[in-house]
């Protein structure tokens, strides 16, 4: 059976320079990760077999790189205990510059706000294909219980008192190591603020960022647009094409740009290196929503934008898609200039995020139980995505001839772009609603008009329920595309609770 990135060992994000030889590229990437503190002393590295499989290299290449770095003193190798980062090289984060204010030039005319439907208090559908919902039946309850028991048995009494508004140091330390190792994020515990999720992160940032409109991807998440509007911010559309957000259009006096660079929501395309470079040249504050960056199925995940511009980018993540939206745990890795203002805003918003959950998550990360859960989820969701593509992809048996599934093999959902000569989005949504299928239409996610589409989540059903949900969807689409008698209807938007 061929090796896939999704089945690798402990996650480790490395950017290999293609201009170098394979062994030297591995050596340089590991050396840089140790020097800038993303791999702190004592970090256990993946086995040579696991890392070689993940990078698509020969095991001997990785073994030789490990041996060379061990001779240089970067790594220590103990028979039977694996390879670890040596204690002789303490973390030394690269110097960070204070972000420059964006130039105040012309401001585009804001698009008219689209209606946003509440995601709260919605009846459970028969077939749940809502995007952004993980398989909550696969929540690692036993690992969470073990970690909870350990935390409650060993935590000092002060844990149950007031908390630093930035969050517990245990979780901030664990996150700094994990994000550096798996997503290429360059940060330190003192620059991380723990929140209740992306909604609170956006509200806090809206409170501290400079005056001016905020650019958001078009199409993009309509709920988060409304979050910022309710916080008093004006939203301007940033068009998206096959290369991701058109960052070269950021020539206006906007206060910040909100992006999903690794896997654009909802089109599924990653932001190209050229577009990332244009973003850095623009120089304004960027809010990076890395909502599903851990879930890439065909290759190594694209590194976080923050890793290349830590003085410009606010990195935002949550457990909503990796574990459960019920936990209400999120985080921001901030440029130094924003740490104080955001921590003060957090203090006055809700004092701090609940503490026991922070300590439990820190425990799961430290003992690599979180890695194991994400790795198992990757395999499960990859199988589901493959099955979805086999049923909806191009071919004589396709229920919607001419429909396309753009984007990379990643995430918890797929976008089905509708053909111009096929049934409209509203007709397909009506057919799905009649069969108890919950999914989303693309139109509410647009700020400007464009082609219709269906956003299909393949993660929410349990393992046993997913095949039936997919077959029901295929039946609904087939019927709607061959029977013109169905009437288009105003369909209530059944969307998942956001992060």
Coordinates of C-alpha atoms in Angstrom, one line a residue:
X1 CA 0.0 0.0 0.0
X2 CA 1.5 3.4 -0.9
X3 CA 2.5 5.8 1.8
X4 CA 0.5 9.0 2.2
X5 CA 1.3 12.2 4.1
X6 CA -1.9 11.6 6.1
X7 CA -0.5 8.4 7.6
X8 CA 2.8 9.7 8.9
X9 CA 4.1 9.7 12.4
X10 CA 4.3 12.7 14.8
X11 CA 3.6 15.7 12.7
X12 CA 6.6 17.8 11.7
X13 CA 6.4 20.7 9.2
X14 CA 9.6 21.2 7.2
X15 CA 10.1 23.5 4.2
X16 CA 12.7 21.9 1.9
X17 CA 14.6 24.1 -0.5
X18 CA 14.4 22.4 -3.9
X19 CA 17.6 24.1 -5.0
X20 CA 19.6 22.0 -2.5
X21 CA 20.3 18.3 -2.6
X22 CA 17.8 16.2 -0.7
X23 CA 20.0 15.4 2.3
X24 CA 21.2 19.0 2.6
X25 CA 17.6 20.3 2.3
X26 CA 16.5 18.1 5.2
X27 CA 19.5 19.1 7.3
X28 CA 19.0 22.9 6.6
X29 CA 15.3 22.7 7.4
X30 CA 15.9 20.9 10.7
X31 CA 18.8 23.1 11.6
X32 CA 16.7 26.2 11.0
X33 CA 13.8 24.8 13.0
X34 CA 16.1 24.2 16.0
X35 CA 17.8 27.6 15.7
X36 CA 14.6 29.7 15.6
X37 CA 13.0 27.8 18.4
X38 CA 10.2 25.9 16.6
X39 CA 11.9 22.7 17.8
X40 CA 12.8 23.4 21.4
X41 CA 15.3 21.3 23.4
X42 CA 13.9 17.9 24.3
X43 CA 11.5 17.7 21.3
X44 CA 11.2 14.1 20.1
X45 CA 11.5 13.8 16.3
X46 CA 9.6 11.4 14.1
X47 CA 11.4 8.1 13.3
X48 CA 13.5 8.2 10.2
X49 CA 11.0 5.8 8.5
X50 CA 8.0 8.0 9.3
X51 CA 9.7 11.3 8.3
X52 CA 11.0 9.8 5.1
X53 CA 7.5 8.6 4.2
X54 CA 6.0 12.0 4.9
X55 CA 8.6 13.8 2.9
X56 CA 8.7 11.3 0.0
X57 CA 12.4 10.6 0.5
X58 CA 14.5 7.5 1.0
X59 CA 14.9 6.5 4.6
X60 CA 18.7 6.6 4.2
X61 CA 18.5 10.3 3.3
X62 CA 16.8 11.2 6.5
X63 CA 19.0 8.9 8.5
X64 CA 22.1 10.6 7.1
X65 CA 20.6 14.0 7.9
X66 CA 19.9 13.0 11.5
X67 CA 23.4 11.6 11.9
X68 CA 25.0 14.8 10.6
X69 CA 22.9 17.0 12.9
X70 CA 23.8 14.7 15.8
X71 CA 27.5 15.2 15.1
X72 CA 27.0 19.0 15.0
X73 CA 25.3 18.8 18.4
X74 CA 21.8 19.8 17.3
X75 CA 20.2 16.3 17.9
X76 CA 20.8 13.5 20.4
X77 CA 20.2 9.9 19.5
X78 CA 19.7 7.2 22.1
X79 CA 19.2 3.5 21.1
X80 CA 15.6 2.5 21.9
X81 CA 14.6 6.1 22.8
X82 CA 14.5 7.8 19.4
X83 CA 16.0 11.1 18.4
X84 CA 15.5 14.4 20.3
X85 CA 16.6 18.0 20.0
X86 CA 19.7 18.5 22.1
X87 CA 19.7 20.7 25.2
X88 CA 22.8 22.6 24.0
X89 CA 20.8 24.8 21.6
X90 CA 18.2 26.8 23.6
X91 CA 15.4 28.3 21.5
X92 CA 16.3 31.7 20.0
X93 CA 13.4 33.2 18.1
X94 CA 14.3 35.4 15.2
X95 CA 14.0 39.2 15.8
X96 CA 10.6 40.6 15.0
X97 CA 10.0 44.0 13.6
X98 CA 7.1 46.2 14.7
X99 CA 4.5 46.0 11.9
X100 CA 4.3 49.1 9.7
X101 CA 1.0 50.8 9.3
X102 CA -0.6 50.3 5.9
X103 CA -0.6 53.3 3.5
X104 CA -3.8 55.2 3.5
X105 CA -4.9 55.4 -0.1
X106 CA -8.2 55.0 -1.9
X107 CA -10.8 52.8 -0.2
X108 CA -13.1 50.7 -2.3
X109 CA -16.9 51.0 -2.1
X110 CA -18.1 48.4 0.4
X111 CA -20.4 45.7 -1.1
X112 CA -23.9 45.5 0.2
X113 CA -24.1 43.1 3.2
X114 CA -25.6 39.7 2.3
X115 CA -28.2 38.2 4.7
X116 CA -26.7 35.9 7.3
X117 CA -28.7 33.1 8.7
X118 CA -28.3 32.1 12.4
X119 CA -26.5 28.8 12.8
X120 CA -28.0 28.3 16.3
X121 CA -31.0 26.2 17.4
X122 CA -31.3 24.2 14.2
X123 CA -32.9 20.8 14.2
X124 CA -30.6 17.8 13.6
X125 CA -31.0 16.8 9.9
X126 CA -31.5 13.2 8.8
X127 CA -28.3 13.4 6.7
X128 CA -25.8 15.9 8.1
X129 CA -23.4 17.2 5.4
X130 CA -22.9 20.6 6.9
X131 CA -19.4 22.0 6.2
X132 CA -17.1 22.7 9.0
X133 CA -18.5 20.0 11.3
X134 CA -16.1 17.3 12.6
X135 CA -17.3 13.7 13.3
X136 CA -18.1 14.3 17.0
X137 CA -18.7 10.6 17.5
X138 CA -14.9 10.2 17.0
X139 CA -14.1 12.6 19.8
X140 CA -11.2 11.1 21.8
X141 CA -13.2 10.7 25.0
X142 CA -10.9 8.2 26.7
X143 CA -7.8 10.3 26.1
X144 CA -9.6 13.4 27.2
X145 CA -10.8 11.6 30.4
X146 CA -7.3 10.3 31.2
X147 CA -5.8 13.8 30.7
X148 CA -8.6 15.3 32.8
X149 CA -7.9 12.9 35.7
X150 CA -4.2 13.6 35.5
X151 CA -4.8 17.4 35.6
X152 CA -7.2 17.3 38.5
X153 CA -5.0 15.0 40.5
X154 CA -1.8 17.0 40.0
X155 CA -2.8 20.6 39.4
X156 CA -1.8 23.0 42.2
X157 CA -4.6 24.9 44.0
X158 CA -3.8 28.2 42.2
X159 CA -5.1 26.6 38.9
X160 CA -8.6 27.1 40.3
X161 CA -8.1 30.8 40.9
X162 CA -7.9 33.8 38.5
X163 CA -5.9 33.2 35.3
X164 CA -3.6 35.3 33.1
X165 CA -5.9 36.7 30.5
X166 CA -3.5 35.3 27.9
X167 CA -4.2 31.8 29.1
X168 CA -2.4 29.2 31.2
X169 CA 1.4 29.1 30.5
X170 CA 1.2 25.3 30.1
X171 CA -1.1 25.5 27.1
X172 CA 0.7 28.5 25.6
X173 CA 4.0 26.6 25.9
X174 CA 2.5 23.4 24.4
X175 CA 0.9 25.4 21.5
X176 CA 4.1 27.3 20.7
X177 CA 5.9 23.9 20.3
X178 CA 3.1 22.2 18.4
X179 CA 2.4 25.0 16.0
X180 CA 6.1 25.5 15.2
X181 CA 6.5 21.8 14.7
X182 CA 3.4 21.1 12.6
X183 CA 2.5 24.4 10.9
X184 CA 5.8 26.3 10.7
X185 CA 4.5 29.0 13.1
X186 CA 7.3 31.2 14.6
X187 CA 6.1 32.3 18.0
X188 CA 6.8 32.0 21.8
X189 CA 4.5 31.3 24.7
X190 CA 4.4 35.0 25.7
X191 CA 3.0 35.9 22.3
X192 CA 0.1 33.5 22.4
X193 CA -3.4 34.5 23.7
X194 CA -5.9 31.7 24.4
X195 CA -9.5 32.5 23.4
X196 CA -12.9 30.7 23.1
X197 CA -12.5 30.4 19.3
X198 CA -12.3 32.4 16.1
X199 CA -15.4 34.4 16.9
X200 CA -13.8 35.9 20.0
X201 CA -10.5 36.2 18.3
X202 CA -12.1 38.4 15.6
X203 CA -13.9 40.5 18.2
X204 CA -10.8 41.1 20.1
X205 CA -8.8 42.1 17.0
X206 CA -11.6 44.4 15.8
X207 CA -11.3 46.2 19.1
X208 CA -7.5 46.8 18.9
X209 CA -6.7 47.2 15.2
X210 CA -6.5 50.6 13.7
X211 CA -9.4 52.4 12.1
X212 CA -10.5 51.6 8.6
X213 CA -12.3 48.9 6.7
X214 CA -11.3 45.2 6.8
X215 CA -10.8 43.2 3.7
X216 CA -12.3 39.7 3.6
X217 CA -12.2 37.0 0.9
X218 CA -15.0 36.9 -1.7
X219 CA -16.4 34.3 -1.5
X220 CA -15.7 33.7 2.2
X221 CA -17.4 32.9 5.5
X222 CA -20.5 35.0 5.8
X223 CA -20.8 34.4 9.5
X224 CA -17.4 35.9 10.3
X225 CA -18.2 38.9 8.0
X226 CA -21.2 39.5 10.2
X227 CA -19.1 39.1 13.4
X228 CA -16.8 41.9 12.3
X229 CA -19.8 44.1 11.1
X230 CA -21.4 43.8 14.5
X231 CA -18.1 44.8 16.0
X232 CA -18.4 48.1 14.0
X233 CA -16.1 47.3 11.2
X234 CA -16.8 48.0 7.5
X235 CA -16.1 45.0 5.2
X236 CA -14.6 45.3 1.7
X237 CA -14.5 42.2 -0.7
X238 CA -11.1 40.8 -1.7
X239 CA -11.7 38.7 -4.8
X240 CA -10.6 35.0 -4.9
X241 CA -9.5 33.1 -8.0
X242 CA -7.7 29.8 -8.7
X243 CA -4.5 31.2 -7.0
X244 CA -6.3 32.2 -3.8
X245 CA -7.1 35.7 -2.6
X246 CA -6.0 38.5 -5.0
X247 CA -3.6 40.1 -2.5
X248 CA -2.3 42.4 -5.2
X249 CA -5.6 44.3 -4.9
X250 CA -4.7 45.3 -1.4
X251 CA -3.8 48.8 -2.4
X252 CA -6.5 50.5 -0.3
X253 CA -6.3 52.0 3.1
X254 CA -7.7 49.0 4.9
X255 CA -7.0 48.3 8.5
X256 CA -6.4 44.5 8.0
X257 CA -7.1 41.6 5.7
X258 CA -8.7 38.3 6.9
X259 CA -7.4 35.3 4.9
X260 CA -7.5 31.5 4.8
X261 CA -4.2 30.9 3.0
X262 CA -3.7 27.2 3.5
X263 CA -7.1 26.1 2.2
X264 CA -9.3 29.0 1.1
X265 CA -12.9 28.9 2.4
X266 CA -14.9 27.9 0.5
X267 CA -13.1 27.3 -2.9
X268 CA -10.4 25.1 -1.4
X269 CA -7.4 26.6 -3.2
X270 CA -4.2 27.5 -1.4
X271 CA -2.7 30.9 -1.6
X272 CA 0.2 30.8 -4.1
X273 CA 3.8 31.8 -3.2
X274 CA 3.5 34.8 -5.5
X275 CA 0.3 36.0 -3.8
X276 CA 2.0 35.5 -0.4
X277 CA 4.9 37.6 -1.5
X278 CA 2.5 40.4 -2.6
X279 CA 0.9 40.3 0.8
X280 CA 4.2 40.8 2.6
X281 CA 5.0 43.7 0.2
X282 CA 1.6 45.3 1.0
X283 CA 2.7 45.3 4.7
X284 CA -0.6 45.7 6.5
X285 CA -1.9 43.5 9.3
X286 CA -3.1 40.0 8.2
X287 CA -5.4 37.8 10.2
X288 CA -4.7 34.2 9.2
X289 CA -7.6 31.8 9.8
X290 CA -5.9 28.3 9.8
X291 CA -9.2 26.6 10.4
X292 CA -8.2 23.2 8.9
X293 CA -4.5 23.5 8.2
X294 CA -3.7 20.1 9.7
X295 CA -6.0 18.2 7.3
X296 CA -4.1 17.8 4.0
X297 CA -4.3 14.4 2.3
X298 CA -2.2 14.3 -0.8
X299 CA 1.1 15.9 0.4
X300 CA 2.7 17.8 3.3
X301 CA 0.4 20.6 4.5
X302 CA 1.1 24.1 3.2
X303 CA 3.0 26.0 5.9
X304 CA 1.3 28.8 7.8
X305 CA 1.6 32.2 6.3
X306 CA 2.7 33.5 9.7
X307 CA 5.9 31.5 9.5
X308 CA 7.2 33.8 6.7
X309 CA 5.9 37.1 8.2
X310 CA 5.5 36.8 12.0
X311 CA 5.7 40.6 12.5
X312 CA 2.7 41.1 10.2
X313 CA 0.4 38.1 10.6
X314 CA -1.9 37.2 13.5
X315 CA -2.2 33.4 13.4
X316 CA -5.6 32.1 14.5
X317 CA -6.5 28.4 15.3
X318 CA -9.1 26.5 17.2
X319 CA -10.1 22.9 18.2
X320 CA -13.5 23.3 16.6
X321 CA -12.6 21.1 13.6
X322 CA -9.8 19.0 15.0
X323 CA -11.6 18.0 18.2
X324 CA -15.1 19.5 18.8
X325 CA -16.8 22.9 18.6
X326 CA -18.2 22.3 22.0
X327 CA -14.8 22.8 23.7
X328 CA -14.6 26.5 22.9
X329 CA -10.8 26.6 22.8
X330 CA -8.9 28.8 20.3
X331 CA -5.7 30.7 20.2
X332 CA -3.8 33.6 18.5
X333 CA -0.1 33.9 17.9
X334 CA 0.4 37.6 17.8
X335 CA 3.1 40.1 16.6
X336 CA 4.7 41.6 19.7
X337 CA 3.0 45.0 19.3
X338 CA -0.5 43.4 19.6
X339 CA 0.1 41.2 22.6
X340 CA -0.6 43.9 25.2
X341 CA -3.6 45.4 23.6
X342 CA -5.2 42.0 22.9
X343 CA -4.5 40.7 26.4
X344 CA -6.2 43.8 27.8
X345 CA -9.2 43.5 25.5
X346 CA -9.5 39.8 26.5
X347 CA -9.3 40.8 30.2
X348 CA -12.3 43.1 29.8
X349 CA -14.2 40.7 27.5
X350 CA -14.4 37.7 29.8
X351 CA -11.3 37.8 32.1
X352 CA -9.9 34.5 30.7
X353 CA -10.9 31.3 29.0
X354 CA -11.9 28.4 31.3
X355 CA -8.8 26.8 32.8
X356 CA -9.3 23.0 33.2
X357 CA -9.9 22.6 29.4
X358 CA -6.7 24.5 28.7
X359 CA -4.7 22.2 30.9
X360 CA -6.3 19.1 29.5
X361 CA -5.5 20.2 25.9
X362 CA -1.9 21.0 27.0
X363 CA -1.6 17.5 28.4
X364 CA -2.9 15.9 25.1
X365 CA -0.4 17.9 23.1
X366 CA 2.5 17.1 25.3
X367 CA 1.9 13.4 25.3
X368 CA 1.2 13.4 21.5
X369 CA -2.3 12.1 22.0
X370 CA -3.5 15.2 20.0
X371 CA -1.1 14.2 17.2
X372 CA -2.5 10.6 17.2
X373 CA -6.1 11.9 17.1
X374 CA -5.4 14.3 14.2
X375 CA -3.6 11.5 12.3
X376 CA -6.5 9.1 12.7
X377 CA -9.0 11.8 11.6
X378 CA -6.8 12.5 8.5
X379 CA -7.1 8.9 7.4
X380 CA -10.8 8.8 8.1
X381 CA -11.6 12.1 6.3
X382 CA -9.4 11.2 3.3
X383 CA -11.4 8.0 2.7
X384 CA -14.6 10.0 2.8
X385 CA -13.4 12.6 0.4
X386 CA -12.2 10.0 -2.0
X387 CA -15.6 8.3 -1.9
X388 CA -17.3 11.7 -2.4
X389 CA -15.2 12.4 -5.5
X390 CA -15.8 9.0 -6.9
X391 CA -19.6 9.6 -6.7
X392 CA -19.8 13.2 -7.7
X393 CA -16.7 13.6 -9.9
X394 CA -16.7 13.8 -13.7
X395 CA -17.8 10.7 -15.6
X396 CA -20.8 9.0 -17.2
X397 CA -22.4 8.3 -13.8
X398 CA -22.0 11.9 -12.5
X399 CA -25.4 13.1 -11.0
X400 CA -24.7 16.6 -12.3
X401 CA -22.9 16.5 -15.7
X402 CA -20.5 19.5 -16.0
X403 CA -20.2 20.2 -12.3
X404 CA -16.6 20.7 -11.0
X405 CA -14.9 19.9 -7.7
X406 CA -12.1 22.5 -7.4
X407 CA -9.5 22.9 -4.7
X408 CA -6.8 20.7 -3.2
X409 CA -7.2 17.4 -1.3
X410 CA -7.7 18.9 2.2
X411 CA -10.2 19.9 4.8
X412 CA -13.6 18.7 6.0
X413 CA -15.7 19.7 3.0
X414 CA -15.7 20.0 -0.8
X415 CA -17.2 22.7 -3.1
X416 CA -19.3 21.5 -6.0
X417 CA -19.4 24.2 -8.6
X418 CA -22.6 24.0 -10.7
X419 CA -22.6 24.0 -14.5
X420 CA -24.2 27.1 -16.1
X421 CA -26.7 25.0 -18.1
X422 CA -27.8 22.8 -15.1
X423 CA -30.4 23.2 -12.4
X424 CA -29.9 26.3 -10.2
X425 CA -28.5 26.3 -6.7
X426 CA -32.0 26.9 -5.1
X427 CA -33.5 23.9 -7.0
X428 CA -30.7 21.6 -5.7
X429 CA -31.1 22.9 -2.2
X430 CA -34.8 22.2 -2.3
X431 CA -34.3 18.7 -3.5
X432 CA -31.8 18.1 -0.7
X433 CA -34.1 19.6 1.9
X434 CA -36.9 17.3 0.9
X435 CA -34.7 14.3 1.7
X436 CA -33.5 15.7 5.0
X437 CA -30.0 16.5 3.8
X438 CA -28.3 19.5 5.4
X439 CA -25.6 21.3 3.4
X440 CA -24.9 24.9 2.2
X441 CA -25.3 26.9 -0.9
X442 CA -22.4 29.0 -2.2
X443 CA -24.5 32.2 -2.9
X444 CA -24.7 33.4 0.7
X445 CA -20.9 33.3 1.0
X446 CA -20.5 35.7 -1.9
X447 CA -20.2 39.5 -1.5
X448 CA -20.5 40.0 -5.3
X449 CA -22.5 37.8 -7.8
X450 CA -21.0 34.7 -9.2
X451 CA -21.7 31.1 -10.2
X452 CA -23.7 28.9 -7.8
X453 CA -22.4 25.9 -5.9
X454 CA -23.0 23.4 -3.1
X455 CA -20.7 23.2 -0.1
X456 CA -20.7 19.6 1.1
X457 CA -19.2 18.6 4.4
X458 CA -18.1 14.9 4.6
X459 CA -16.9 14.9 8.2
X460 CA -20.0 15.4 10.3
X461 CA -21.7 12.0 9.9
X462 CA -20.5 9.0 11.8
X463 CA -18.6 6.3 10.0
X464 CA -21.7 4.2 9.7
X465 CA -23.9 7.0 8.6
X466 CA -21.7 8.6 5.9
X467 CA -22.3 6.2 3.0
X468 CA -26.1 6.5 3.4
X469 CA -25.8 10.3 3.5
X470 CA -23.7 10.4 0.4
X471 CA -26.1 8.1 -1.5
X472 CA -29.0 10.3 -0.5
X473 CA -27.2 13.3 -1.8
X474 CA -26.4 11.6 -5.1
X475 CA -30.1 10.6 -5.4
X476 CA -31.3 14.2 -4.8
X477 CA -28.9 15.7 -7.3
X478 CA -29.7 13.1 -9.9
X479 CA -33.5 13.6 -9.5
X480 CA -33.1 17.4 -9.6
X481 CA -31.0 17.3 -12.7
X482 CA -33.4 15.0 -14.6
X483 CA -36.8 16.2 -13.3
X484 CA -37.8 19.8 -14.0
X485 CA -41.0 19.7 -12.0
X486 CA -39.4 20.7 -8.7
X487 CA -40.0 24.3 -7.8
X488 CA -37.2 26.5 -6.5
X489 CA -37.8 27.6 -2.9
X490 CA -36.4 29.8 -0.2
X491 CA -34.4 27.3 1.8
X492 CA -33.5 27.9 5.4
X493 CA -29.7 28.0 5.8
X494 CA -28.7 25.0 8.0
X495 CA -25.0 25.8 8.7
X496 CA -22.7 24.4 11.3
X497 CA -21.8 26.3 14.5
X498 CA -18.6 28.2 13.6
X499 CA -15.3 28.1 15.4

